[in-house]
Amino acid sequence: MKSAAIQLWIMLIASLLVGTCYIFQGDLIFGIIILVFSMVFLLGFREFGKPSYSYRIAHIYVGSILIAITSGYILASFLFSLVNLIIGEEIMDLKISDILLMLLGVYSSYNIYRLRKNAIRPEKKDIE
Amino acid sequence: MVITVGLIGNPNVGKTSLFNKLVGARQYVANWPGVTVTRVEGATSYKEQTLHFIDLPGLYTLSATSLDEKVTRDFLLYSPPNVTIVVIDSMSPEQGMYLLLETLELNLNVIAVFNAIDEAKKNSIKFDKSSLESYLRVPIVLTSAHTGEGITELMETILATFRKPNRPKLLDYGPEIESKVAEFEQYFEDKYNKRFLSLKLVEGDKFAMELLKKDVEPTSVLPSNMSDLAIKIAKRRYEYVMNVLNRAMSKSESAITSMEAIDHVFTHKYIGIPIFFALMYLAFNFTFKASEPLVGLIEVGFQKLTDLIGSNSIFTSLISQGIINGVGSVISFIPSIFALFFALGIMEESGYLPRIAFLMDRAMYSLKLTGRSFMTLLLGFGCNVSSVMAARGLTDERERVTTILVSPFVSCSARIPVYLMIIGIAFPNHRAEAFFVMYLLSIALTALSARIINKIVMKGESIPLVMELPRYRFPSLSNVATYMWNRGKHFLQKAGTIILVASVIVWVLIYFPDPTNIENSFAAMIGKGLQFIFAPLGFQWQTVSALIFGSVAKEIIVSSFAQFYGGVGNIVLDPVTASALMVFILGYIPCFATLAAIKSETNSLKYPIISVVYSLSISYILAFLVSIIGRVIV
């Protein structure tokens, strides 16, 4: 597994890119939302002291969850818009920023899975 | 033979989930404390016995202070059930076991249920059941209301406990306290549980003081070092609990758990609130995007039906305009309402919303409220009546009344179709943003009103918030669906009753005395007669009439508009007037049901009157300001 700092950098830059892309395409509020989520990664660098590694992991984990939720939301909106075909209206037009966000969402989901497996999820034991 | 079984426990330990599992009910379950504020009953049969379950409001100690806690204490004291189940959270059992020790003082047939055992397993928490039974001297059952684990064993244990009552020896508090307890027992009538009340008296419980014999003065019998003794009692119980847990529970430590990671970020002092607003915006945007196609489908369906029937005769006009157009215009927003509650349901069910109460506590404290009020007010997004009722869970009377009075400013589901209609007309390209702003305004108006009420009507300081945050959990579809249904069903019920009747009345007022010209109708006469009051806000007579009819229930505003203009699509509103109208609707006059709830919960006519006068004044002033500023800008 890559170091927490490298992971933070990757997610920060990728989410900043997607957020900026939304703003340039005219979707200001959605762009700001992605930028807010990218701040989660940025603030991960401010974690110092003894448990800093764990808390940096926390920032990658939660930031990835938020990005995954947002990309899932775009996907769900697109799927719901398919109902428009019944009433003869157009379906949702996926922009470049939407595609980028969904790709980042896939990577975030992989991140969540990997962190739960290696850094967060406690081992299971039988209980009486 | 009927066996009564009482379910008690700390708030949010899964009592209602367990109750639902035991009796097959569908009571609303939320992932935050204080949802059950009154007792709920249900029955089931097991091995030819009828088990009558009573789900009681959660409490941390039997020294009850809030109204809902008193419900539980009084029930146990005055009508004790045959079997009492103390539900304990397996993930953090300390406080639940404290309550268990207190309950044992009541000399009841007790079973201790360690619930959420499935989550404990996932977190490597291990219980030694036989050790627990030998130390606590009551039957122990490990259950999961979520998976159904241990439910059959619990049923068997209830029958066994009923047949062979098990009233264990009480905890010894040491000679100093035990001698005081023995001394105090003489001050109570024989009909009461003397030991329990004596202990409570030593703890300084006001309720125990009220039950003293008539000739006994509390001040003359209570020792001067009473608070020291109360601390010693609490300390003794906690020591016992911790000793039992050290012997009967094991836990494996990991670097950081999923919950700690999520909490670290979601309650972060810099990013916590921005994340909350971002997620709320996503929820609102989801509401529009997910529901838009279905709303369109329903609108097209109703339009075709209206065209098919026509409005040539009085009868066809009543059906097509009064009923289909009037009620249909409201019904078409149902997908949006359910989509919104689906999104909010996920946020609440996951355990996220109580974190917002924690984050908001500092801001709420400056308004002389607490984060707990915030949680109560959140219920108002479904129906204001719910938040007014839930306020009985607040311990501080000043905070309770303030919360009741500001509840009507929380945007309930009845206002959603009105906003959706107006936003769709005036802000078609910025619907999610406009809707989001309305909710922010709703929160701001609630906060402002709390400040004003605390300044003028209810003076005092807040009690600091002590709140146990629930665990995060993956929202189950059935719980989210139940949440969505419970919040949205009022809307469906009203569509078939009050909105239908009101739509017909509005149609009568439009149709008569001149069916050919609406400008001569009774509705127009009412609107024009009062239009001068609303002229500074820029409202036409149609808006004035709709607002008057909407004072019964807000959805009627939509129905009235649809009938005045012959369909929602024909309404014309400029952005400034639309903004002023939405701000006015946000605050003006609570619906009749909410006013009735305010009266019954405060037991006074003064507060409903204050609520009406204040809400009308503040909403008029704010709408006027919006109108003035809007016209200057535009």
JSON list of N, CA and C in Angstrom, two decimals, chain B residues 48-95:
[
{"chain": "B", "resi": 48, "resn": "GLU", "atom": "N", "xyz": [-48.83, -20.75, 23.42]},
{"chain": "B", "resi": 48, "resn": "GLU", "atom": "CA", "xyz": [-50.18, -20.60, 23.98]},
{"chain": "B", "resi": 48, "resn": "GLU", "atom": "C", "xyz": [-50.28, -19.54, 25.09]},
{"chain": "B", "resi": 49, "resn": "GLN", "atom": "N", "xyz": [-49.30, -18.68, 25.15]},
{"chain": "B", "resi": 49, "resn": "GLN", "atom": "CA", "xyz": [-49.35, -17.56, 26.10]},
{"chain": "B", "resi": 49, "resn": "GLN", "atom": "C", "xyz": [-49.41, -16.26, 25.31]},
{"chain": "B", "resi": 50, "resn": "THR", "atom": "N", "xyz": [-50.17, -15.31, 25.82]},
{"chain": "B", "resi": 50, "resn": "THR", "atom": "CA", "xyz": [-50.19, -14.01, 25.16]},
{"chain": "B", "resi": 50, "resn": "THR", "atom": "C", "xyz": [-49.17, -13.10, 25.86]},
{"chain": "B", "resi": 51, "resn": "LEU", "atom": "N", "xyz": [-48.25, -12.62, 25.06]},
{"chain": "B", "resi": 51, "resn": "LEU", "atom": "CA", "xyz": [-47.23, -11.71, 25.62]},
{"chain": "B", "resi": 51, "resn": "LEU", "atom": "C", "xyz": [-47.58, -10.29, 25.20]},
{"chain": "B", "resi": 52, "resn": "HIS", "atom": "N", "xyz": [-47.82, -9.45, 26.18]},
{"chain": "B", "resi": 52, "resn": "HIS", "atom": "CA", "xyz": [-48.21, -8.06, 25.91]},
{"chain": "B", "resi": 52, "resn": "HIS", "atom": "C", "xyz": [-46.99, -7.17, 26.17]},
{"chain": "B", "resi": 53, "resn": "PHE", "atom": "N", "xyz": [-46.39, -6.68, 25.08]},
{"chain": "B", "resi": 53, "resn": "PHE", "atom": "CA", "xyz": [-45.16, -5.89, 25.21]},
{"chain": "B", "resi": 53, "resn": "PHE", "atom": "C", "xyz": [-45.45, -4.39, 25.30]},
{"chain": "B", "resi": 54, "resn": "ILE", "atom": "N", "xyz": [-44.70, -3.71, 26.14]},
{"chain": "B", "resi": 54, "resn": "ILE", "atom": "CA", "xyz": [-44.84, -2.24, 26.25]},
{"chain": "B", "resi": 54, "resn": "ILE", "atom": "C", "xyz": [-43.44, -1.63, 26.04]},
{"chain": "B", "resi": 55, "resn": "ASP", "atom": "N", "xyz": [-43.32, -0.90, 24.95]},
{"chain": "B", "resi": 55, "resn": "ASP", "atom": "CA", "xyz": [-42.04, -0.22, 24.64]},
{"chain": "B", "resi": 55, "resn": "ASP", "atom": "C", "xyz": [-42.07, 1.15, 25.31]},
{"chain": "B", "resi": 56, "resn": "LEU", "atom": "N", "xyz": [-41.14, 1.37, 26.22]},
{"chain": "B", "resi": 56, "resn": "LEU", "atom": "CA", "xyz": [-41.16, 2.62, 27.01]},
{"chain": "B", "resi": 56, "resn": "LEU", "atom": "C", "xyz": [-40.06, 3.58, 26.57]},
{"chain": "B", "resi": 57, "resn": "PRO", "atom": "N", "xyz": [-40.26, 4.89, 26.76]},
{"chain": "B", "resi": 57, "resn": "PRO", "atom": "CA", "xyz": [-39.23, 5.86, 26.37]},
{"chain": "B", "resi": 57, "resn": "PRO", "atom": "C", "xyz": [-37.89, 5.60, 27.07]},
{"chain": "B", "resi": 58, "resn": "GLY", "atom": "N", "xyz": [-36.82, 5.87, 26.36]},
{"chain": "B", "resi": 58, "resn": "GLY", "atom": "CA", "xyz": [-35.48, 5.61, 26.90]},
{"chain": "B", "resi": 58, "resn": "GLY", "atom": "C", "xyz": [-35.11, 6.57, 28.03]},
{"chain": "B", "resi": 59, "resn": "LEU", "atom": "N", "xyz": [-34.28, 6.08, 28.93]},
{"chain": "B", "resi": 59, "resn": "LEU", "atom": "CA", "xyz": [-33.81, 6.93, 30.03]},
{"chain": "B", "resi": 59, "resn": "LEU", "atom": "C", "xyz": [-32.46, 6.40, 30.53]},
{"chain": "B", "resi": 60, "resn": "TYR", "atom": "N", "xyz": [-31.68, 7.27, 31.15]},
{"chain": "B", "resi": 60, "resn": "TYR", "atom": "CA", "xyz": [-30.37, 6.87, 31.65]},
{"chain": "B", "resi": 60, "resn": "TYR", "atom": "C", "xyz": [-30.43, 6.47, 33.12]},
{"chain": "B", "resi": 61, "resn": "THR", "atom": "N", "xyz": [-31.38, 7.06, 33.82]},
{"chain": "B", "resi": 61, "resn": "THR", "atom": "CA", "xyz": [-31.52, 6.76, 35.25]},
{"chain": "B", "resi": 61, "resn": "THR", "atom": "C", "xyz": [-32.99, 6.87, 35.64]},
{"chain": "B", "resi": 62, "resn": "LEU", "atom": "N", "xyz": [-33.37, 6.21, 36.70]},
{"chain": "B", "resi": 62, "resn": "LEU", "atom": "CA", "xyz": [-34.78, 6.29, 37.14]},
{"chain": "B", "resi": 62, "resn": "LEU", "atom": "C", "xyz": [-35.07, 7.59, 37.90]},
{"chain": "B", "resi": 63, "resn": "SER", "atom": "N", "xyz": [-34.05, 8.42, 38.09]},
{"chain": "B", "resi": 63, "resn": "SER", "atom": "CA", "xyz": [-34.30, 9.78, 38.60]},
{"chain": "B", "resi": 63, "resn": "SER", "atom": "C", "xyz": [-34.75, 10.63, 37.42]},
{"chain": "B", "resi": 64, "resn": "ALA", "atom": "N", "xyz": [-35.99, 10.39, 36.98]},
{"chain": "B", "resi": 64, "resn": "ALA", "atom": "CA", "xyz": [-36.46, 10.99, 35.72]},
{"chain": "B", "resi": 64, "resn": "ALA", "atom": "C", "xyz": [-36.62, 12.49, 35.85]},
{"chain": "B", "resi": 65, "resn": "THR", "atom": "N", "xyz": [-36.25, 13.21, 34.80]},
{"chain": "B", "resi": 65, "resn": "THR", "atom": "CA", "xyz": [-36.44, 14.66, 34.81]},
{"chain": "B", "resi": 65, "resn": "THR", "atom": "C", "xyz": [-37.35, 15.13, 33.68]},
{"chain": "B", "resi": 66, "resn": "SER", "atom": "N", "xyz": [-37.22, 14.54, 32.48]},
{"chain": "B", "resi": 66, "resn": "SER", "atom": "CA", "xyz": [-38.09, 14.98, 31.37]},
{"chain": "B", "resi": 66, "resn": "SER", "atom": "C", "xyz": [-39.40, 14.21, 31.39]},
{"chain": "B", "resi": 67, "resn": "LEU", "atom": "N", "xyz": [-40.39, 14.72, 30.62]},
{"chain": "B", "resi": 67, "resn": "LEU", "atom": "CA", "xyz": [-41.72, 14.13, 30.64]},
{"chain": "B", "resi": 67, "resn": "LEU", "atom": "C", "xyz": [-41.71, 12.68, 30.18]},
{"chain": "B", "resi": 68, "resn": "ASP", "atom": "N", "xyz": [-40.92, 12.37, 29.12]},
{"chain": "B", "resi": 68, "resn": "ASP", "atom": "CA", "xyz": [-40.91, 11.00, 28.60]},
{"chain": "B", "resi": 68, "resn": "ASP", "atom": "C", "xyz": [-40.25, 10.04, 29.58]},
{"chain": "B", "resi": 69, "resn": "GLU", "atom": "N", "xyz": [-39.22, 10.52, 30.30]},
{"chain": "B", "resi": 69, "resn": "GLU", "atom": "CA", "xyz": [-38.57, 9.66, 31.30]},
{"chain": "B", "resi": 69, "resn": "GLU", "atom": "C", "xyz": [-39.53, 9.36, 32.45]},
{"chain": "B", "resi": 70, "resn": "LYS", "atom": "N", "xyz": [-40.36, 10.35, 32.78]},
{"chain": "B", "resi": 70, "resn": "LYS", "atom": "CA", "xyz": [-41.33, 10.15, 33.86]},
{"chain": "B", "resi": 70, "resn": "LYS", "atom": "C", "xyz": [-42.35, 9.07, 33.49]},
{"chain": "B", "resi": 71, "resn": "VAL", "atom": "N", "xyz": [-42.68, 8.98, 32.18]},
{"chain": "B", "resi": 71, "resn": "VAL", "atom": "CA", "xyz": [-43.61, 7.95, 31.71]},
{"chain": "B", "resi": 71, "resn": "VAL", "atom": "C", "xyz": [-43.06, 6.58, 32.10]},
{"chain": "B", "resi": 72, "resn": "THR", "atom": "N", "xyz": [-41.77, 6.35, 31.84]},
{"chain": "B", "resi": 72, "resn": "THR", "atom": "CA", "xyz": [-41.15, 5.06, 32.14]},
{"chain": "B", "resi": 72, "resn": "THR", "atom": "C", "xyz": [-41.09, 4.80, 33.64]},
{"chain": "B", "resi": 73, "resn": "ARG", "atom": "N", "xyz": [-40.62, 5.79, 34.40]},
{"chain": "B", "resi": 73, "resn": "ARG", "atom": "CA", "xyz": [-40.49, 5.61, 35.84]},
{"chain": "B", "resi": 73, "resn": "ARG", "atom": "C", "xyz": [-41.85, 5.32, 36.49]},
{"chain": "B", "resi": 74, "resn": "ASP", "atom": "N", "xyz": [-42.88, 6.11, 36.10]},
{"chain": "B", "resi": 74, "resn": "ASP", "atom": "CA", "xyz": [-44.20, 5.93, 36.71]},
{"chain": "B", "resi": 74, "resn": "ASP", "atom": "C", "xyz": [-44.79, 4.57, 36.36]},
{"chain": "B", "resi": 75, "resn": "PHE", "atom": "N", "xyz": [-44.52, 4.14, 35.13]},
{"chain": "B", "resi": 75, "resn": "PHE", "atom": "CA", "xyz": [-45.04, 2.83, 34.72]},
{"chain": "B", "resi": 75, "resn": "PHE", "atom": "C", "xyz": [-44.43, 1.72, 35.59]},
{"chain": "B", "resi": 76, "resn": "LEU", "atom": "N", "xyz": [-43.13, 1.77, 35.79]},
{"chain": "B", "resi": 76, "resn": "LEU", "atom": "CA", "xyz": [-42.46, 0.72, 36.58]},
{"chain": "B", "resi": 76, "resn": "LEU", "atom": "C", "xyz": [-42.88, 0.77, 38.04]},
{"chain": "B", "resi": 77, "resn": "LEU", "atom": "N", "xyz": [-43.14, 1.97, 38.51]},
{"chain": "B", "resi": 77, "resn": "LEU", "atom": "CA", "xyz": [-43.46, 2.14, 39.93]},
{"chain": "B", "resi": 77, "resn": "LEU", "atom": "C", "xyz": [-44.92, 1.83, 40.26]},
{"chain": "B", "resi": 78, "resn": "TYR", "atom": "N", "xyz": [-45.82, 2.31, 39.40]},
{"chain": "B", "resi": 78, "resn": "TYR", "atom": "CA", "xyz": [-47.25, 2.20, 39.72]},
{"chain": "B", "resi": 78, "resn": "TYR", "atom": "C", "xyz": [-47.95, 1.02, 39.05]},
{"chain": "B", "resi": 79, "resn": "SER", "atom": "N", "xyz": [-47.49, 0.58, 37.89]},
{"chain": "B", "resi": 79, "resn": "SER", "atom": "CA", "xyz": [-48.11, -0.60, 37.27]},
{"chain": "B", "resi": 79, "resn": "SER", "atom": "C", "xyz": [-47.02, -1.52, 36.74]},
{"chain": "B", "resi": 80, "resn": "PRO", "atom": "N", "xyz": [-46.24, -2.10, 37.64]},
{"chain": "B", "resi": 80, "resn": "PRO", "atom": "CA", "xyz": [-45.09, -2.90, 37.20]},
{"chain": "B", "resi": 80, "resn": "PRO", "atom": "C", "xyz": [-45.51, -4.09, 36.33]},
{"chain": "B", "resi": 81, "resn": "PRO", "atom": "N", "xyz": [-44.79, -4.34, 35.23]},
{"chain": "B", "resi": 81, "resn": "PRO", "atom": "CA", "xyz": [-45.12, -5.47, 34.37]},
{"chain": "B", "resi": 81, "resn": "PRO", "atom": "C", "xyz": [-44.72, -6.80, 35.02]},
{"chain": "B", "resi": 82, "resn": "ASN", "atom": "N", "xyz": [-45.24, -7.90, 34.48]},
{"chain": "B", "resi": 82, "resn": "ASN", "atom": "CA", "xyz": [-44.86, -9.21, 35.01]},
{"chain": "B", "resi": 82, "resn": "ASN", "atom": "C", "xyz": [-43.37, -9.47, 34.82]},
{"chain": "B", "resi": 83, "resn": "VAL", "atom": "N", "xyz": [-42.89, -9.06, 33.67]},
{"chain": "B", "resi": 83, "resn": "VAL", "atom": "CA", "xyz": [-41.46, -9.23, 33.37]},
{"chain": "B", "resi": 83, "resn": "VAL", "atom": "C", "xyz": [-40.92, -7.90, 32.83]},
{"chain": "B", "resi": 84, "resn": "THR", "atom": "N", "xyz": [-39.77, -7.48, 33.30]},
{"chain": "B", "resi": 84, "resn": "THR", "atom": "CA", "xyz": [-39.16, -6.24, 32.79]},
{"chain": "B", "resi": 84, "resn": "THR", "atom": "C", "xyz": [-37.87, -6.59, 32.05]},
{"chain": "B", "resi": 85, "resn": "ILE", "atom": "N", "xyz": [-37.80, -6.15, 30.80]},
{"chain": "B", "resi": 85, "resn": "ILE", "atom": "CA", "xyz": [-36.58, -6.38, 30.02]},
{"chain": "B", "resi": 85, "resn": "ILE", "atom": "C", "xyz": [-35.77, -5.09, 30.01]},
{"chain": "B", "resi": 86, "resn": "VAL", "atom": "N", "xyz": [-34.55, -5.17, 30.49]},
{"chain": "B", "resi": 86, "resn": "VAL", "atom": "CA", "xyz": [-33.66, -4.00, 30.41]},
{"chain": "B", "resi": 86, "resn": "VAL", "atom": "C", "xyz": [-32.76, -4.21, 29.20]},
{"chain": "B", "resi": 87, "resn": "VAL", "atom": "N", "xyz": [-32.94, -3.37, 28.19]},
{"chain": "B", "resi": 87, "resn": "VAL", "atom": "CA", "xyz": [-32.16, -3.53, 26.95]},
{"chain": "B", "resi": 87, "resn": "VAL", "atom": "C", "xyz": [-30.86, -2.74, 27.10]},
{"chain": "B", "resi": 88, "resn": "ILE", "atom": "N", "xyz": [-29.75, -3.43, 26.86]},
{"chain": "B", "resi": 88, "resn": "ILE", "atom": "CA", "xyz": [-28.42, -2.84, 27.04]},
{"chain": "B", "resi": 88, "resn": "ILE", "atom": "C", "xyz": [-27.68, -2.89, 25.71]},
{"chain": "B", "resi": 89, "resn": "ASP", "atom": "N", "xyz": [-26.97, -1.83, 25.39]},
{"chain": "B", "resi": 89, "resn": "ASP", "atom": "CA", "xyz": [-26.21, -1.79, 24.14]},
{"chain": "B", "resi": 89, "resn": "ASP", "atom": "C", "xyz": [-24.91, -2.58, 24.31]},
{"chain": "B", "resi": 90, "resn": "SER", "atom": "N", "xyz": [-24.74, -3.64, 23.53]},
{"chain": "B", "resi": 90, "resn": "SER", "atom": "CA", "xyz": [-23.54, -4.47, 23.65]},
{"chain": "B", "resi": 90, "resn": "SER", "atom": "C", "xyz": [-22.27, -3.70, 23.32]},
{"chain": "B", "resi": 91, "resn": "MET", "atom": "N", "xyz": [-22.39, -2.67, 22.51]},
{"chain": "B", "resi": 91, "resn": "MET", "atom": "CA", "xyz": [-21.20, -1.92, 22.09]},
{"chain": "B", "resi": 91, "resn": "MET", "atom": "C", "xyz": [-20.68, -1.02, 23.21]},
{"chain": "B", "resi": 92, "resn": "SER", "atom": "N", "xyz": [-21.58, -0.50, 24.03]},
{"chain": "B", "resi": 92, "resn": "SER", "atom": "CA", "xyz": [-21.16, 0.31, 25.18]},
{"chain": "B", "resi": 92, "resn": "SER", "atom": "C", "xyz": [-22.14, 0.04, 26.33]},
{"chain": "B", "resi": 93, "resn": "PRO", "atom": "N", "xyz": [-21.91, -1.06, 27.05]},
{"chain": "B", "resi": 93, "resn": "PRO", "atom": "CA", "xyz": [-22.93, -1.51, 28.02]},
{"chain": "B", "resi": 93, "resn": "PRO", "atom": "C", "xyz": [-22.93, -0.81, 29.37]},
{"chain": "B", "resi": 94, "resn": "GLU", "atom": "N", "xyz": [-21.97, 0.07, 29.63]},
{"chain": "B", "resi": 94, "resn": "GLU", "atom": "CA", "xyz": [-21.81, 0.61, 30.99]},
{"chain": "B", "resi": 94, "resn": "GLU", "atom": "C", "xyz": [-23.07, 1.30, 31.51]},
{"chain": "B", "resi": 95, "resn": "GLN", "atom": "N", "xyz": [-23.60, 2.24, 30.72]},
{"chain": "B", "resi": 95, "resn": "GLN", "atom": "CA", "xyz": [-24.75, 3.01, 31.20]},
{"chain": "B", "resi": 95, "resn": "GLN", "atom": "C", "xyz": [-26.01, 2.15, 31.31]}
]
